[in-house]
Coordinates of C-alpha atoms in Angstrom, one line a residue:
X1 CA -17.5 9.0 24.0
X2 CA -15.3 6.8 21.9
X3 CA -11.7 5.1 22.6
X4 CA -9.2 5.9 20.4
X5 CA -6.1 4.1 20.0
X6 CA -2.5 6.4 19.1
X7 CA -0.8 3.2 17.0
X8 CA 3.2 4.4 15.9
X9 CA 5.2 1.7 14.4
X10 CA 8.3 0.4 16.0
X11 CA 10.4 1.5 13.3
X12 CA 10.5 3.7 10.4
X13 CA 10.4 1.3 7.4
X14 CA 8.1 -1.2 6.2
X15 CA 9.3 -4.4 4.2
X16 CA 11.7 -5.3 3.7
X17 CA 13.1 -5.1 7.5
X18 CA 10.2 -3.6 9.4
X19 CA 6.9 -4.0 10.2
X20 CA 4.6 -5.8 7.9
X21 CA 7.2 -8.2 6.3
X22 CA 9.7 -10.4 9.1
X23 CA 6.9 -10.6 11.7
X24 CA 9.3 -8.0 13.8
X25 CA 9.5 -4.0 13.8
X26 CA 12.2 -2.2 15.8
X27 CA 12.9 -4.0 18.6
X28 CA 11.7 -7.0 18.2
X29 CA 12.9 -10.6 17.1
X30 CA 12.9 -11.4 13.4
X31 CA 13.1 -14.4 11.6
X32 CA 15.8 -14.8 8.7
X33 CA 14.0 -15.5 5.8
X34 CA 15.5 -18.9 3.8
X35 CA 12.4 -19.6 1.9
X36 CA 11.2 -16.8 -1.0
X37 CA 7.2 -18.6 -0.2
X38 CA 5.2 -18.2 2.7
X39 CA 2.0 -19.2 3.9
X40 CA -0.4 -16.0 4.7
X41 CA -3.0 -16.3 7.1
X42 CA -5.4 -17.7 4.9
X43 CA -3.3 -20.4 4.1
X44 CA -2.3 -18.5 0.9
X45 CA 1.2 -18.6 -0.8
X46 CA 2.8 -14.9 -0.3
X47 CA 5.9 -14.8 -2.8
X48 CA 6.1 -10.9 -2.4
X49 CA 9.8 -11.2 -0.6
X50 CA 12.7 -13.3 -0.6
X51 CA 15.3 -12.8 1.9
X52 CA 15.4 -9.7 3.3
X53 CA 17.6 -7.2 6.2
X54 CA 16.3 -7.9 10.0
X55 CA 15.0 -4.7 12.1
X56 CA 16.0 -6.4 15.5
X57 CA 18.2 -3.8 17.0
X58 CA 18.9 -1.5 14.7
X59 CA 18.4 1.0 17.2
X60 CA 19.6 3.7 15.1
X61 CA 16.5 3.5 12.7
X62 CA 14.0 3.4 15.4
X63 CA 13.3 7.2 15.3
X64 CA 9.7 6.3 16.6
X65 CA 10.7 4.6 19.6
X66 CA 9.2 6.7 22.1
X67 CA 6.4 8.8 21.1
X68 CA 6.6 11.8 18.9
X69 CA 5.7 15.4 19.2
X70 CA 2.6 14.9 16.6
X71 CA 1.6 12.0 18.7
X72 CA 1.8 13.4 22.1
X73 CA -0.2 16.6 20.7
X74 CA -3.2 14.5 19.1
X75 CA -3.8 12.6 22.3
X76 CA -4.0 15.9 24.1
X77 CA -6.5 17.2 21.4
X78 CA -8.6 13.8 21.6
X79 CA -8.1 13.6 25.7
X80 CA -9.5 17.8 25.7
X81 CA -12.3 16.0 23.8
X82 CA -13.4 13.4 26.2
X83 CA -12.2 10.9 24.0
X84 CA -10.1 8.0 26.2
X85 CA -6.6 7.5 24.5
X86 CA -4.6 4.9 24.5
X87 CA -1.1 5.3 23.0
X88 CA 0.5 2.0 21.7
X89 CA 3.7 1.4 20.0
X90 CA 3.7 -1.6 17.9
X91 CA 7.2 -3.6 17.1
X92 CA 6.0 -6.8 15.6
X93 CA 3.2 -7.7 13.5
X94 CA 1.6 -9.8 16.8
X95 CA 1.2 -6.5 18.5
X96 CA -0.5 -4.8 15.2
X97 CA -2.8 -7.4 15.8
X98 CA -4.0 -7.2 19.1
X99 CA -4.4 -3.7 18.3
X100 CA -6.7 -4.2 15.7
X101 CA -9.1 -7.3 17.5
X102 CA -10.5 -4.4 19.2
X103 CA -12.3 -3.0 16.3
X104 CA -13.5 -7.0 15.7
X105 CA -17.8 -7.2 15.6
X106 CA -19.7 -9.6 17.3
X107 CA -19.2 -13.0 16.7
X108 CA -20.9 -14.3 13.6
X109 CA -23.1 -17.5 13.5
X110 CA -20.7 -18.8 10.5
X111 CA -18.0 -18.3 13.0
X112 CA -15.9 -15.3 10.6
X113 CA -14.0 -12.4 12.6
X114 CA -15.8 -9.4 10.9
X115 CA -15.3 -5.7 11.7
X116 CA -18.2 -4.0 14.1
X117 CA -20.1 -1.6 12.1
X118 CA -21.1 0.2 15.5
X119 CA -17.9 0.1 17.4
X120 CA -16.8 2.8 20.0
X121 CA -13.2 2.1 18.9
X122 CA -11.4 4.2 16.7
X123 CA -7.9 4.0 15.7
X124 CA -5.6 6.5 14.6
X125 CA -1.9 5.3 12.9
X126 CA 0.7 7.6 13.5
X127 CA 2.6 7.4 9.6
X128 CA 6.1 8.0 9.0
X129 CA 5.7 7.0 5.4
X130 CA 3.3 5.4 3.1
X131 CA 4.7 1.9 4.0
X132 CA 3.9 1.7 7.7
X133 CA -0.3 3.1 6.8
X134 CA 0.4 -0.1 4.2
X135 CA 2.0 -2.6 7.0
X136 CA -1.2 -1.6 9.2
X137 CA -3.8 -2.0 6.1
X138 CA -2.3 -5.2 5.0
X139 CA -2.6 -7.0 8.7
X140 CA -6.2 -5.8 8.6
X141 CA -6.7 -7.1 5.7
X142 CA -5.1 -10.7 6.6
X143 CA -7.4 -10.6 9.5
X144 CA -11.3 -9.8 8.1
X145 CA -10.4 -11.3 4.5
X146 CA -12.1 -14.5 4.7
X147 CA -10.9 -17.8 2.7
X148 CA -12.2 -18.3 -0.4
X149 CA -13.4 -21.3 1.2
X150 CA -15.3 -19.4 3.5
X151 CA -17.0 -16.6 1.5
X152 CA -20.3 -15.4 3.1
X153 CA -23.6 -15.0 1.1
X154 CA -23.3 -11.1 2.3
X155 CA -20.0 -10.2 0.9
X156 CA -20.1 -7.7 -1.9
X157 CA -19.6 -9.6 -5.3
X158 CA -17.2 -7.5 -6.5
X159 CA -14.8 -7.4 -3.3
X160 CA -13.2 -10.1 -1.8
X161 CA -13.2 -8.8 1.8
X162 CA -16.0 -6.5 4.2
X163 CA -15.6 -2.9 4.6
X164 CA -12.4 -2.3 6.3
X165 CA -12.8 -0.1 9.6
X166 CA -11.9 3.8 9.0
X167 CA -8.6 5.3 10.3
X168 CA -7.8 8.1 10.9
X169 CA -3.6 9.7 9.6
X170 CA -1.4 11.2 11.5
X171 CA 1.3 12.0 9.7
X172 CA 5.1 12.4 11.7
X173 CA 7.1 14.3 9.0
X174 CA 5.0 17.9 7.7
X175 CA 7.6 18.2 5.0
X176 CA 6.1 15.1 3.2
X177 CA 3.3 17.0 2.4
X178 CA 5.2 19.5 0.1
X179 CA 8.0 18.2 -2.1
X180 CA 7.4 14.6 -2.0
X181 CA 3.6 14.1 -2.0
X182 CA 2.7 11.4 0.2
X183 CA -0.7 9.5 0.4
X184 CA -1.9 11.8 3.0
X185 CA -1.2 15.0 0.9
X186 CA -2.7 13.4 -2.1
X187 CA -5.6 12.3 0.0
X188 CA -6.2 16.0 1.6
X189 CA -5.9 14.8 4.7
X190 CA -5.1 17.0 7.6
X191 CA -1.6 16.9 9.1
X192 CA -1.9 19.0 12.0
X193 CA -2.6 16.8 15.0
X194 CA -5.4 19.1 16.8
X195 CA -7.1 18.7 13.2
X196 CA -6.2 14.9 13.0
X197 CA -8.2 14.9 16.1
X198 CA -11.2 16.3 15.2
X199 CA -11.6 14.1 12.2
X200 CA -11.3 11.0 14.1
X201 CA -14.1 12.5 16.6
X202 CA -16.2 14.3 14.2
X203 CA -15.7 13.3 10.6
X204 CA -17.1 11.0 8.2
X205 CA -15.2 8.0 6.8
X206 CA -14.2 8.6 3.2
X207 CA -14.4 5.1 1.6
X208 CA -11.2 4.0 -1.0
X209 CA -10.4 1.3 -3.6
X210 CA -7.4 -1.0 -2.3
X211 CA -5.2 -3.1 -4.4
X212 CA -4.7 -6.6 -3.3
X213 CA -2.3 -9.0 -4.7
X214 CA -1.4 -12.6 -5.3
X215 CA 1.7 -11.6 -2.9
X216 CA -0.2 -11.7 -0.1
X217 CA -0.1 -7.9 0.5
X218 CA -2.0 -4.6 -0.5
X219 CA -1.1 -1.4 -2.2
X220 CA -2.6 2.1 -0.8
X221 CA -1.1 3.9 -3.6
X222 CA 0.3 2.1 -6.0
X223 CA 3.8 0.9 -7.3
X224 CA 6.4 1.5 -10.3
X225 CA 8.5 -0.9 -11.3
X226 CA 12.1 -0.4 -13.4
X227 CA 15.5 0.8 -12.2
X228 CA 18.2 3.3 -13.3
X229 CA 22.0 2.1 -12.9
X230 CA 24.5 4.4 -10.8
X231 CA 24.8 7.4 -13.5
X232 CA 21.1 7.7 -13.4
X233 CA 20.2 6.0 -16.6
X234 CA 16.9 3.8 -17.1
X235 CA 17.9 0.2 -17.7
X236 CA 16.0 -1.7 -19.8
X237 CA 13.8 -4.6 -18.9
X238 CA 11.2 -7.0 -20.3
X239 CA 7.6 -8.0 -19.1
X240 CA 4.6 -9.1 -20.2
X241 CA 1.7 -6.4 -18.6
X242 CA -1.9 -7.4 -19.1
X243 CA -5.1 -4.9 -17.9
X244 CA -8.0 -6.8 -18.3
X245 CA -8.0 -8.5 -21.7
X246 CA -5.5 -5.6 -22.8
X247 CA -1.8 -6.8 -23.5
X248 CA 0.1 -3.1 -22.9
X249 CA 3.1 -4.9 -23.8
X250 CA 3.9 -9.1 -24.6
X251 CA 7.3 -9.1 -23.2
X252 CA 9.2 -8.8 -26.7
X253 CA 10.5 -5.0 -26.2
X254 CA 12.2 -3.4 -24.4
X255 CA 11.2 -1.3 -21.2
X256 CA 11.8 1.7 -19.1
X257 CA 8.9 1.6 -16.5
X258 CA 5.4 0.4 -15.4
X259 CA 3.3 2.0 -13.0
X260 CA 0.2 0.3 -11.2
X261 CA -1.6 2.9 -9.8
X262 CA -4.7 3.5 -7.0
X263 CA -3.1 7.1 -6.5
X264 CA -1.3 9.3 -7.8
X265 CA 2.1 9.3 -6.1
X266 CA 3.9 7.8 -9.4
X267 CA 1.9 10.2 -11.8
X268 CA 5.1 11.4 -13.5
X269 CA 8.9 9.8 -13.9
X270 CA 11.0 12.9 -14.1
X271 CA 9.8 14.6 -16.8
X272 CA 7.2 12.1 -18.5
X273 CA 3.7 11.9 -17.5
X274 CA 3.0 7.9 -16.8
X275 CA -0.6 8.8 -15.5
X276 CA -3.3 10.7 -16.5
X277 CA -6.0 10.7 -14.1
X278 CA -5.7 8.3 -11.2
X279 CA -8.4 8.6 -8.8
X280 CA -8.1 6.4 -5.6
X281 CA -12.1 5.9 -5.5
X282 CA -13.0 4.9 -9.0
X283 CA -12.7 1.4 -8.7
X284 CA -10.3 0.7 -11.3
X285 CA -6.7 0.9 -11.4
X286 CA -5.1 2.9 -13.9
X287 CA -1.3 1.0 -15.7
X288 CA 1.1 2.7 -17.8
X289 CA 4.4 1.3 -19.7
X290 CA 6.8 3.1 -21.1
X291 CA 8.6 2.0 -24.3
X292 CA 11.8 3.0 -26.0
X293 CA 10.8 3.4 -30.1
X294 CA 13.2 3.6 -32.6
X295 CA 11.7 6.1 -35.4
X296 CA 13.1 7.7 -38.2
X297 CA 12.8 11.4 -39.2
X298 CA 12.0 12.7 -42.5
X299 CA 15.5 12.9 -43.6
X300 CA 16.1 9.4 -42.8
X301 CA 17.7 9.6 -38.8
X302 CA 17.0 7.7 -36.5
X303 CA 16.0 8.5 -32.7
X304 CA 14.7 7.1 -29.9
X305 CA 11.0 8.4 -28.4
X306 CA 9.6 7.3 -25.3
X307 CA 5.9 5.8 -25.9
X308 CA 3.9 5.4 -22.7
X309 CA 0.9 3.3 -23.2
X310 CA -1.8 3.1 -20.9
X311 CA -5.1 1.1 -19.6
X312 CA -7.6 0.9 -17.3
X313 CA -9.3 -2.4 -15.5
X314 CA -10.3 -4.2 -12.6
X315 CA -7.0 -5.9 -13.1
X316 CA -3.4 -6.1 -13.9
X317 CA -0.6 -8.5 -14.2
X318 CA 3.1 -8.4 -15.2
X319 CA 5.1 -11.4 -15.6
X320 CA 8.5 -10.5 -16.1
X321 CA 10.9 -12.3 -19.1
X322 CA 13.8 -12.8 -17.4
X323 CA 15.7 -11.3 -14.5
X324 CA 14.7 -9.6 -11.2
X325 CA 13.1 -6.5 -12.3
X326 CA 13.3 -4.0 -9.3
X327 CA 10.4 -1.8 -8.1
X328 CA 8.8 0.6 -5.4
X329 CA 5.4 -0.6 -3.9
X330 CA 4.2 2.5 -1.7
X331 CA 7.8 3.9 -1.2
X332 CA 9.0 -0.1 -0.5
X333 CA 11.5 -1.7 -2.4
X334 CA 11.5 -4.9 -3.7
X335 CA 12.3 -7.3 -6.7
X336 CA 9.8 -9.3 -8.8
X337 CA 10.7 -12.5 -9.9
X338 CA 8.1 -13.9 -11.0
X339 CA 4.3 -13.1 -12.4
X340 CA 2.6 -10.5 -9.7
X341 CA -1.6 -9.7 -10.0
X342 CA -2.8 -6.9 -8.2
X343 CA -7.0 -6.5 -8.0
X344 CA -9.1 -4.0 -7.0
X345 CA -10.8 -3.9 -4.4
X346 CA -13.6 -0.8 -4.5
X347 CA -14.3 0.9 -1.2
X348 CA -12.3 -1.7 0.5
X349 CA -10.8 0.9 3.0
X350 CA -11.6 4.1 4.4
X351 CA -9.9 7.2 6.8
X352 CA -11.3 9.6 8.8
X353 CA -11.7 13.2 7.4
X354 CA -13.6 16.6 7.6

């Protein structure tokens, strides 16, 4: 029978102020950041965040402190199974890790850390949002991605990292799955925690593309990019966004959005469709722009129509032309200052399901 580790995240939020980002989730000691560049742990420059708000404390936000109902109920399911549960809650990226060495293979004559294809360990994160199933991805990620350097005859030539281990979602808050659709609900993932269960014991992994990017972090589902000021109103900003050898936009006009999508969660901005068809297992990511165009009507007036313009690729870049130009990356905020890539990475991860 297997051992399955119950991982919740000290706190609620992922960067900035949580786990994933400072090195601390609730409870535990973070850094102040002074320098906008840090190393990763492939020696990589990660420019994803500048200074950001510390967790340490903030007692208030740690609404996943002690264990919740969902939690406690999926152990009982896995322990009715015969399965030996562990439940662990994880405050710092340190203790993310020492979670995840368990699901490490053998050691490897060229000396990698590499995932066990055959392991007896299976691990289950306990999601209050998109961005803590992201802060978990992204430390695996940092810990089987080897360095360029280092690249093994036997890696896939199009993927930049082995098959991630599966895991399985538990997600804390039901009510995700019906207004706001999160990755789980997009996904058709179970949420009750009996059901949870019996995917984790008896399912199949169900292999999905993951963005990487020259931040030094990953994106599950993907990320929009623009702002509105305090009345609501999109403000206008200027990038240059590239898919592949397609230039959506050189940085010259004006914009109201771009979305880089794996999934679907930023399918639609109020009323306009950004999206088409976003499939989180096709291998390619799917960008939209929209773009403000001044047209004139037969009589002569002028209005403004909203022109979304999309591609599909392998890759995508935006380099913005001047500013901070604010966005969400998997329900995380953050600003971009400076040229961001994301890749894909095809089959890169996978969860648990029926």
């Amino acid at each position: 029978m297997y051992d399955v580790v119950l991982l919740t995240l000290g706190s609620e939020r992922d960067a900035p102020g949580g786990c994933g980002s400072g090195g601390a989730c609730c409870g535990g000691a973070a850094e102040t950041a002074t320098d906008p560049t840090s190393q990763t742990d492939n020696g990589q420059t990660d420019t994803s965040q500048a200074p950001q708000p510390q967790a340490g404390g903030d007692t208030e936000r740690c609404a996943t402190e002690r264990p919740r109902v969902p939690v406690l109920a999926c152990a009982d399911a896995l322990n009715a199974r015969g399965a030996r549960v562990e439940m662990v809650t994880a405050r710092s990226d340190a203790e993310i890790d020492a979670v995840l060495a368990r699901l490490d293979g053998p050691v490897r004559p060229d000396g990698l850390t590499w995932p066990d294809p055959d392991g007896k360990t299976r691990l289950v994160v306990a999601t209050a949002n998109d961005g803590q199933l992201r802060a978990v991805l992204r430390r695996l990620v940092r810990r089987y991605a080897p360095a360029p350097s280092k690249r093994p005859a036997d890696l896939p030539g199009n993927r930049t990292l082995p098959d991630l281990p599966p895991v399985g979602v538990l997600p804390l808050d039901p009510a995700r799955g019906g207004t706001h659709r999160d990755l789980a609900a997009q996904l058709g993932l179970p949420r009750d925690p009996a059901v949870v269960a019996a995917a984790v014991l008896d399912g199949t992994p169900r292999r999905l593309d993951l963005l990487r990017n020259d931040g030094g972090s990953v994106t599950l589902d993907g990320a929009l990019l623009g702002a509105a000021d305090d009345a609501g109103r999109p403000l206008h900003w200027r990038a240059r966004v590239e898919v592949d050898d397609a230039i959506l936009t050189d940085g010259d006009e004006p914009l109201l959005a771009c979305a880089v999508a794996n999934a679907g969660g930023y399918a639609t901005l109020d009323d306009v469709t950004l999206l088409t068809a976003p499939d989180p297992a096709d291998g390619q990511v799917e960008v939209a722009v929209a773009v403000p165009v001044v047209v004139r009507s037969a009589f002569g007036r002028k209005r403004v129509r909203l022109e979304v313009r999309r591609a599909r690729g392998r890759a995508v870049s935006v380099l913005p032309r001047e500013g901070k130009v604010p966005y969400l990356d998997d329900g995380v905020e953050g600003e971009l200052t400076r040229k961001r890539s994301w890749w894909v990475e095809p089959g890169a991860w996978a969860v648990w399901s029926i």
